[in-house]
PDB file of C-alpha atoms in Angstrom:
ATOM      1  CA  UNK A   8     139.048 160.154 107.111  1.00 44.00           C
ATOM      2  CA  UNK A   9     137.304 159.427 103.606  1.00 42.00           C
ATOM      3  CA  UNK A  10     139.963 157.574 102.731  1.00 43.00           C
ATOM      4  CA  UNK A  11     140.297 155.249 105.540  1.00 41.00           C
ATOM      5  CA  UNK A  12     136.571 154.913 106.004  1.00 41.00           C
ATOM      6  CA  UNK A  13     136.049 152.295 102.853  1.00 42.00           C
ATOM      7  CA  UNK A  14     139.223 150.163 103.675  1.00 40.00           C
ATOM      8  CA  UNK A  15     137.802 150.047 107.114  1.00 43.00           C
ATOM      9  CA  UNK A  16     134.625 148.489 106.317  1.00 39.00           C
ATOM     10  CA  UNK A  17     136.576 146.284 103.975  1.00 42.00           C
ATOM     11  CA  UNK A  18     138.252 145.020 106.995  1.00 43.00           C
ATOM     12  CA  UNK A  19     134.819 144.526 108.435  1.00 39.00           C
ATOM     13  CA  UNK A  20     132.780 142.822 105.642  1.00 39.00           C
ATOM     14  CA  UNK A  21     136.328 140.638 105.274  1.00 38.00           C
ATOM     15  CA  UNK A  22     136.577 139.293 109.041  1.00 42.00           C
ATOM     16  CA  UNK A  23     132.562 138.846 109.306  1.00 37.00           C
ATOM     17  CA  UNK A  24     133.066 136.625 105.788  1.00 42.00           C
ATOM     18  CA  UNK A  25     136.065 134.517 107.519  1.00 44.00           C
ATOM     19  CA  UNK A  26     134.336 134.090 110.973  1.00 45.00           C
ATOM     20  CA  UNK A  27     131.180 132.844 109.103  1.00 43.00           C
ATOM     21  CA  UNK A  28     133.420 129.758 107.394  1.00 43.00           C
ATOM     22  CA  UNK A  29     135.765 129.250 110.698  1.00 45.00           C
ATOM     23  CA  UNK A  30     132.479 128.427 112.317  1.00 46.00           C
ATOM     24  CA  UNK A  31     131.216 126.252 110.200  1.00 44.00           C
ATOM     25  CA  UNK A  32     131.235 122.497 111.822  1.00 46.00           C
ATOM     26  CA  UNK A  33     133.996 120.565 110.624  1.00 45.00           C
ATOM     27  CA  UNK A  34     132.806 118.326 107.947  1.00 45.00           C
ATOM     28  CA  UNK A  35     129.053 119.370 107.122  1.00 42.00           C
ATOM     29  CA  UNK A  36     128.682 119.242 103.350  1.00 43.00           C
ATOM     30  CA  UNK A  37     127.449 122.676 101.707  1.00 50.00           C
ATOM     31  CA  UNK A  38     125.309 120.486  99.332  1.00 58.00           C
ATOM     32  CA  UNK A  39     123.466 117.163  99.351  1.00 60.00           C
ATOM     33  CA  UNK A  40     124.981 114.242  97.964  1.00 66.00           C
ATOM     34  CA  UNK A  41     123.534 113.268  94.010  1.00 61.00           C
ATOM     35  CA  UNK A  42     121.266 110.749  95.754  1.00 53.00           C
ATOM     36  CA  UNK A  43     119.757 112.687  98.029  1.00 64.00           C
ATOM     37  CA  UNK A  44     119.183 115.308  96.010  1.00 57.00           C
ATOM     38  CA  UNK A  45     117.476 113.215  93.515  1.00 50.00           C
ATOM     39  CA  UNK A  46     115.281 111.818  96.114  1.00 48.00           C
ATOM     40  CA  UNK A  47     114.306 115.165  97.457  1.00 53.00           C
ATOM     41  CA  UNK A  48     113.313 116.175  93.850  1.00 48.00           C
ATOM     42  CA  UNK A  49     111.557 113.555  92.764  1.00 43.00           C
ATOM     43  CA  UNK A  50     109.365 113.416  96.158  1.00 46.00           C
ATOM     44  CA  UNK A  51     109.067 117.002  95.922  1.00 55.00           C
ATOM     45  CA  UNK A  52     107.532 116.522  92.067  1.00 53.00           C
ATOM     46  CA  UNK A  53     105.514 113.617  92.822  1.00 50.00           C
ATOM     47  CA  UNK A  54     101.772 115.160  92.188  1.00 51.00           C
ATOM     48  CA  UNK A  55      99.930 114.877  95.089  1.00 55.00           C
ATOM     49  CA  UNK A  56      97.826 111.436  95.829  1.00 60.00           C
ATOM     50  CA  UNK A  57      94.523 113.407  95.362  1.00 61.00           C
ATOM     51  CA  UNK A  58      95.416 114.812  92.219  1.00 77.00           C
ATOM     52  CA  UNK A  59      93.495 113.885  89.072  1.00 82.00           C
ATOM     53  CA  UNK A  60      96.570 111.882  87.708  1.00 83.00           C
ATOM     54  CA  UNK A  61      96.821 109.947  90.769  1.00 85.00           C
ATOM     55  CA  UNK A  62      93.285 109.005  91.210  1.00 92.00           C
ATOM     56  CA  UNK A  63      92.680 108.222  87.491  1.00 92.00           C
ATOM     57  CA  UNK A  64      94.939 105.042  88.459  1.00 91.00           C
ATOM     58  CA  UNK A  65      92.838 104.239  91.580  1.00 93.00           C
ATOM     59  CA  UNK A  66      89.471 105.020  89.886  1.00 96.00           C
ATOM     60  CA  UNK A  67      90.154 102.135  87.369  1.00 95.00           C
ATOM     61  CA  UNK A  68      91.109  99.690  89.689  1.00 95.00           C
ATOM     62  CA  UNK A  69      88.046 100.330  91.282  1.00 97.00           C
ATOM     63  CA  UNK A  70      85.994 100.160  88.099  1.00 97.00           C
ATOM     64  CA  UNK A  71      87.597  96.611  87.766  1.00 97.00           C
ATOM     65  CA  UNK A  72      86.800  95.659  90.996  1.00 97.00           C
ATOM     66  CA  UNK A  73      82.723  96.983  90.575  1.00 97.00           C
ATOM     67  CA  UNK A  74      82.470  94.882  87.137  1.00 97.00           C
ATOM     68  CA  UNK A  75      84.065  91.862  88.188  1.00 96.00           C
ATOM     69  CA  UNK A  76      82.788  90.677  91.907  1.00 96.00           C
ATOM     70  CA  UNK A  77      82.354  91.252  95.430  1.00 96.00           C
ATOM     71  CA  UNK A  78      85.460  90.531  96.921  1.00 96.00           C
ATOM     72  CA  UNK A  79      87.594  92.818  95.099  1.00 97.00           C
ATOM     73  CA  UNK A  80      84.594  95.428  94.937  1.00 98.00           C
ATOM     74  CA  UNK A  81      85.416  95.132  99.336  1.00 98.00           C
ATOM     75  CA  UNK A  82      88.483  96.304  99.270  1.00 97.00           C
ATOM     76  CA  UNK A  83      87.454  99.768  98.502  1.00 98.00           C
ATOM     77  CA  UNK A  84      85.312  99.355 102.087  1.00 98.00           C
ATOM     78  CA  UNK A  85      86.622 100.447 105.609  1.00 97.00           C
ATOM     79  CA  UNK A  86      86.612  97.459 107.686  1.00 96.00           C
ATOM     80  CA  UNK A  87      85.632  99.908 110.644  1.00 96.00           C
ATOM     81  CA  UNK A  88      83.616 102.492 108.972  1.00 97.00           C
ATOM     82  CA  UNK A  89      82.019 100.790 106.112  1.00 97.00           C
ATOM     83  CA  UNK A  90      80.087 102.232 103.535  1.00 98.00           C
ATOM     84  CA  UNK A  91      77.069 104.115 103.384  1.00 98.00           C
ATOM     85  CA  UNK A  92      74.282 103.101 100.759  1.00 98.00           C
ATOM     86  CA  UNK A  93      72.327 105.857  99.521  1.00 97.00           C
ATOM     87  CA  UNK A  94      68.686 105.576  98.517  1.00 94.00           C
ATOM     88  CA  UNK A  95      65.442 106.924  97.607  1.00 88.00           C
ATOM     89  CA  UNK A  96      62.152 106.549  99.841  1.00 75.00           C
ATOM     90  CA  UNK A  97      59.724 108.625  98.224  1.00 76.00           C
ATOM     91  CA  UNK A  98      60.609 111.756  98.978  1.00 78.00           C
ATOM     92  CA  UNK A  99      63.016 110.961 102.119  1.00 88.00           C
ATOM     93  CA  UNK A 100      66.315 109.510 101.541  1.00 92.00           C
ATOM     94  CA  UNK A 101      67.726 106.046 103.130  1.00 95.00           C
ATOM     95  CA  UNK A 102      70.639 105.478 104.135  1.00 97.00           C
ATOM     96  CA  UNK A 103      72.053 102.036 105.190  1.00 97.00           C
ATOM     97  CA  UNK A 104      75.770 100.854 106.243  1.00 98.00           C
ATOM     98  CA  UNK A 105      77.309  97.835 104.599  1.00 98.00           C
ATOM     99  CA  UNK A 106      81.127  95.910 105.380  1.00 97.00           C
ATOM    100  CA  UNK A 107      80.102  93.460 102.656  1.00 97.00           C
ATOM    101  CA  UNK A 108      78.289  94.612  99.304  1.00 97.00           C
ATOM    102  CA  UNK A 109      77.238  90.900  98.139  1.00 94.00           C
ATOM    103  CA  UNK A 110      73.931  91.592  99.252  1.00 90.00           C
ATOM    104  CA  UNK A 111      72.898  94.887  98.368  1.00 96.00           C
ATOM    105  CA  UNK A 112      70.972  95.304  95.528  1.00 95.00           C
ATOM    106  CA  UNK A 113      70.261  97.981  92.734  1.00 94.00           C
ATOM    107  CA  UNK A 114      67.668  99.745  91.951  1.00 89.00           C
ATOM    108  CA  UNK A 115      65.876  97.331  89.626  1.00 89.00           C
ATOM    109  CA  UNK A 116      66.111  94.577  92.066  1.00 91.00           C
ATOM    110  CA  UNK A 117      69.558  92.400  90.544  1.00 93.00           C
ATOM    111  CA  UNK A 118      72.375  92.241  92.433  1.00 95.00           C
ATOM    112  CA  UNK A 119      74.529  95.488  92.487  1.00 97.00           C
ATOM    113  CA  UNK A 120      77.699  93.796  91.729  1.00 97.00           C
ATOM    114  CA  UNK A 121      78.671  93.021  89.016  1.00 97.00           C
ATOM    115  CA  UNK A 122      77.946  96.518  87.344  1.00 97.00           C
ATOM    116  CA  UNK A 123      77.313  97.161  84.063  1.00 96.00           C
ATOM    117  CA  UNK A 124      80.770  97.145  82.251  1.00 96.00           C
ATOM    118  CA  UNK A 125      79.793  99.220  79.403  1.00 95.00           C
ATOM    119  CA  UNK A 126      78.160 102.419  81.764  1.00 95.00           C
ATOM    120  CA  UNK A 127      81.150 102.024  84.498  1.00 96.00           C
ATOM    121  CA  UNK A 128      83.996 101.979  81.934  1.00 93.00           C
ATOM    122  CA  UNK A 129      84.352 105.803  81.728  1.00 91.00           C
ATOM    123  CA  UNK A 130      87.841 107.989  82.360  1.00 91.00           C
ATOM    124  CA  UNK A 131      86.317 111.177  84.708  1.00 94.00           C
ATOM    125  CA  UNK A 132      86.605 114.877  83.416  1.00 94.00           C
ATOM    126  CA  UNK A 133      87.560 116.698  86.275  1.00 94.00           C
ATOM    127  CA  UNK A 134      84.971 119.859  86.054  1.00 92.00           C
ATOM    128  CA  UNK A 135      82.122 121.227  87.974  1.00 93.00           C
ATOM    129  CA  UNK A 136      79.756 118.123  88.595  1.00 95.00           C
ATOM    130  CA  UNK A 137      76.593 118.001  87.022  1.00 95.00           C
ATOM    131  CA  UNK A 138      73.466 118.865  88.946  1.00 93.00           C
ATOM    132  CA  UNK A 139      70.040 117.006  88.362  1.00 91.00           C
ATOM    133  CA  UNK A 140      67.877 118.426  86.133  1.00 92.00           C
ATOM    134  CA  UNK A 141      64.198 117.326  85.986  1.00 91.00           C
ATOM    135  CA  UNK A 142      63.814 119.299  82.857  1.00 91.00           C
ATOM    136  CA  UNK A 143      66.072 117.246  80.706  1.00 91.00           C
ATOM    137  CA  UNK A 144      65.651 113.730  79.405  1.00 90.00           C
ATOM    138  CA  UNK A 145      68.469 112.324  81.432  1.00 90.00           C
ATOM    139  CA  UNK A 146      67.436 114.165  84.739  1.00 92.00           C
ATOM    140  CA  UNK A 147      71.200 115.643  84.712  1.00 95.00           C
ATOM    141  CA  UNK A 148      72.379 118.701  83.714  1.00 95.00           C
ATOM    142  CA  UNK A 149      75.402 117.015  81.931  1.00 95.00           C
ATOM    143  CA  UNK A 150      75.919 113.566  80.791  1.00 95.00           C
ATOM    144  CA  UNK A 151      78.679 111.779  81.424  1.00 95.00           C
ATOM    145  CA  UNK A 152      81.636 111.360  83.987  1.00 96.00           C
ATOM    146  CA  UNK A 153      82.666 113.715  86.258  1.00 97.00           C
ATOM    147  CA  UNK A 154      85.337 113.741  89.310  1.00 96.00           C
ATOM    148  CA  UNK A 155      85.827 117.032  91.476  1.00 96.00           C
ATOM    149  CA  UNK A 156      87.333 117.599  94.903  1.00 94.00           C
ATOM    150  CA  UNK A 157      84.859 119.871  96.005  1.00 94.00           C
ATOM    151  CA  UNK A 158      82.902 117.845  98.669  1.00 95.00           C
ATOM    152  CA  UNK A 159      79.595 118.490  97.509  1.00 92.00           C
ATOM    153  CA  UNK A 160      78.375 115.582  99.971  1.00 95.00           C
ATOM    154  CA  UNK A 161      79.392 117.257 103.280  1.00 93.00           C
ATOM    155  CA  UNK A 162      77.089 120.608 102.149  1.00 89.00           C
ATOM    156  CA  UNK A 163      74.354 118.881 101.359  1.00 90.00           C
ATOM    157  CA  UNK A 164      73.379 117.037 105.519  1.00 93.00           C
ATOM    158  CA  UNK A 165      71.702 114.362 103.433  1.00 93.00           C
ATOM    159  CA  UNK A 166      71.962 112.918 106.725  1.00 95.00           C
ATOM    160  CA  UNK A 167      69.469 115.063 108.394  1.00 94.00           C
ATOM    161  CA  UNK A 168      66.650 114.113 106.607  1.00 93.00           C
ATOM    162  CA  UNK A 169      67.396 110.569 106.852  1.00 94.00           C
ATOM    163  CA  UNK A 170      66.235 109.013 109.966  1.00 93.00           C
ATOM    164  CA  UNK A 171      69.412 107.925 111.505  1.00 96.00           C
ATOM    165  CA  UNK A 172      69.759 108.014 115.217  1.00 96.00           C
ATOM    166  CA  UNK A 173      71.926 110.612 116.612  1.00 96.00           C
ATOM    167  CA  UNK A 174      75.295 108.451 117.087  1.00 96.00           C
ATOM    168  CA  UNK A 175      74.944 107.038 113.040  1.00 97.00           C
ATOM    169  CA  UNK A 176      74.164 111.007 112.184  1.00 96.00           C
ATOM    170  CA  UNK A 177      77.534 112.175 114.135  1.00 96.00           C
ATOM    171  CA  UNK A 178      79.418 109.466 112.606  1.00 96.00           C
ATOM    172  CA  UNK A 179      78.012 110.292 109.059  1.00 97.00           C
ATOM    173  CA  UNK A 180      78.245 113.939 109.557  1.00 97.00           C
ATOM    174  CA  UNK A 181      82.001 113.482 111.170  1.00 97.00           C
ATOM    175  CA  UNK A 182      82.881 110.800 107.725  1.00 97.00           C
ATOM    176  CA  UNK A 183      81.374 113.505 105.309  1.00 97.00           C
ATOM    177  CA  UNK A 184      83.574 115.550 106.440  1.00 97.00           C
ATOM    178  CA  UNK A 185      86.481 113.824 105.289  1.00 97.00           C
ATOM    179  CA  UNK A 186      85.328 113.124 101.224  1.00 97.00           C
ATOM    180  CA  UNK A 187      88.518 113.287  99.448  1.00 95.00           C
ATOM    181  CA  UNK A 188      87.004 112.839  95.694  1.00 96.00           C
ATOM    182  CA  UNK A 189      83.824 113.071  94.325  1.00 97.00           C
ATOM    183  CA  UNK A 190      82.931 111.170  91.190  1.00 97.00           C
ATOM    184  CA  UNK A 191      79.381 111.240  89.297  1.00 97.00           C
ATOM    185  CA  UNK A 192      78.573 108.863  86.531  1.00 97.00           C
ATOM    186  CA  UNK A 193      75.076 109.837  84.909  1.00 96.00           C
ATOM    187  CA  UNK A 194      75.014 106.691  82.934  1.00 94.00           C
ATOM    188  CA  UNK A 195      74.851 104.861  86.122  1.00 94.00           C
ATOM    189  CA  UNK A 196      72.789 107.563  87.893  1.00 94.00           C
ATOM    190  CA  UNK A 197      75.209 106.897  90.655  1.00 96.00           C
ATOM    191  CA  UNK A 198      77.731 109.320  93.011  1.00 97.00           C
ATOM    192  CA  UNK A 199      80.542 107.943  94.339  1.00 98.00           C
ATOM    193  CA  UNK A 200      82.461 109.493  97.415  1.00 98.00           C
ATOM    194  CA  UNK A 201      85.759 108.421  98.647  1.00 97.00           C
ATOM    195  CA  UNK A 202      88.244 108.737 101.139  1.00 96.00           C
ATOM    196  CA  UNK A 203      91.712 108.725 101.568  1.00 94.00           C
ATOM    197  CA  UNK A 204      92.739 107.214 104.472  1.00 92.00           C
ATOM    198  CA  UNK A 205      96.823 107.217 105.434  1.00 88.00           C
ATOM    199  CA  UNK A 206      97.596 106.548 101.705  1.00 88.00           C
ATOM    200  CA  UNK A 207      94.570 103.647 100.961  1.00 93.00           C
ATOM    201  CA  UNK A 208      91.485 104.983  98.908  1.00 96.00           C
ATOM    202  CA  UNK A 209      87.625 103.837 100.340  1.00 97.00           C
ATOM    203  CA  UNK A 210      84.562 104.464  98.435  1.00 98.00           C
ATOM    204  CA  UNK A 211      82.543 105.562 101.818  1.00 98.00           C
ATOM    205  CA  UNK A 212      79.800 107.079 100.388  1.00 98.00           C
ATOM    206  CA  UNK A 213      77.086 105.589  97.347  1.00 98.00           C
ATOM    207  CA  UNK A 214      74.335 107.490  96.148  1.00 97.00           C
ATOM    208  CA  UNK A 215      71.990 105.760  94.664  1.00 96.00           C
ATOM    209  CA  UNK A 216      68.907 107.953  94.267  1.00 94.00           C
ATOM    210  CA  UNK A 217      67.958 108.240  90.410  1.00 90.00           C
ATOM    211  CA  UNK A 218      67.171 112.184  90.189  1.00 88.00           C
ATOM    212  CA  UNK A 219      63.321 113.421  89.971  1.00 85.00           C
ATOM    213  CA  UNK A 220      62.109 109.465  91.228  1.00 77.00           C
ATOM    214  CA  UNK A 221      60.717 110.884  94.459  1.00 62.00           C
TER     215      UNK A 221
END
């Protein structure tokens, strides 16, 4: 009985292994052809379109598009959402949807578009974002350009305090929601919010408030 017991479960293991080719569908492939499998791998490698390498590329073309003029600066707007303009009124906050940014105007009363080249030309560090800081010179806590993908935005209910009527405040709070990137340039005194929307980037968010003006 010891003896046959091993070359019994031979038998076994050998008919299982033959049954599990014999009912394999005549001509399936075992592997993917070189082209396919190339394809697979380089989609599954591809960094994903939020990623900091990805939206380095898109951040620059919008920098172009904020120095140069208001039709290219529109094509970072949602036709049907727009974008939200961010701003200080005393100690409340305003905030005021645009489709078309020609008029709006900056702080010091110039046009906001064309920005200033030589603040807006910055490549963001992907880090915590700076807070502001009323006891530093620059009202920030750090200086310089910062991106994150923490939606700072959507914590904060800016919206609340705001004044809007209750169907702008659901929209707002319901668009918040959705921040894909957040980038803060302290040279501009200026956060940016945008959204990815089915594979097209939209700035849907500007702050505007200069920190410790209220």
């Amino acid at each position: 009985m010891k003896t046959l017991l091993p070359f019994a479960l031979c038998c076994v293991l050998f008919s299982f292994s033959c049954g599990s080719e014999t009912d394999k569908p005549s001509g399936t492939a075992d592997t993917m052809s070189a082209k396919d499998s190339l394809k697979k791998k380089l989609t599954e490698d591809l960094p994903p379109s939020t990623g900091i390498e990805q939206f380095e590329w898109i951040y620059s073309s919008f920098v172009a598009a904020a120095i140069t003029d208001a039709r290219r600066f529109n094509v970072f707007i949602h036709p049907d959402d727009g974008l939200w303009i961010i701003r200080s009124t005393g100690a409340m906050p305003e905030m005021v949807n645009v489709k078309n940014i020609l008029r709006v105007k900056a702080n010091n009363g110039d046009s906001l578009i064309p920005m200033n080249r030589d603040k807006m030309y910055c490549t963001p560090v992907q880090e915590q974002l700076p807070k502001p800081d009323c006891e530093t010179k620059t009202f920030w806590s750090r200086n310089g350009c910062f991106t994150s993908e923490a939606n700072t935005f959507s914590n904060e209910k800016i919206w609340d305090a705001a004044g809007l009527t209750e169907s702008d405040s659901k929209k707002v709070e319901e668009l918040a929601g959705r921040i894909t990137r957040v980038v803060i340039n302290t040279e501009m005194n200026m956060r940016f919010y945008f959204t990815e929307v089915n594979g097209t980037w939209y700035l849907t968010f500007l702050d505007m408030r200069v920190p410790c003006s209220a």
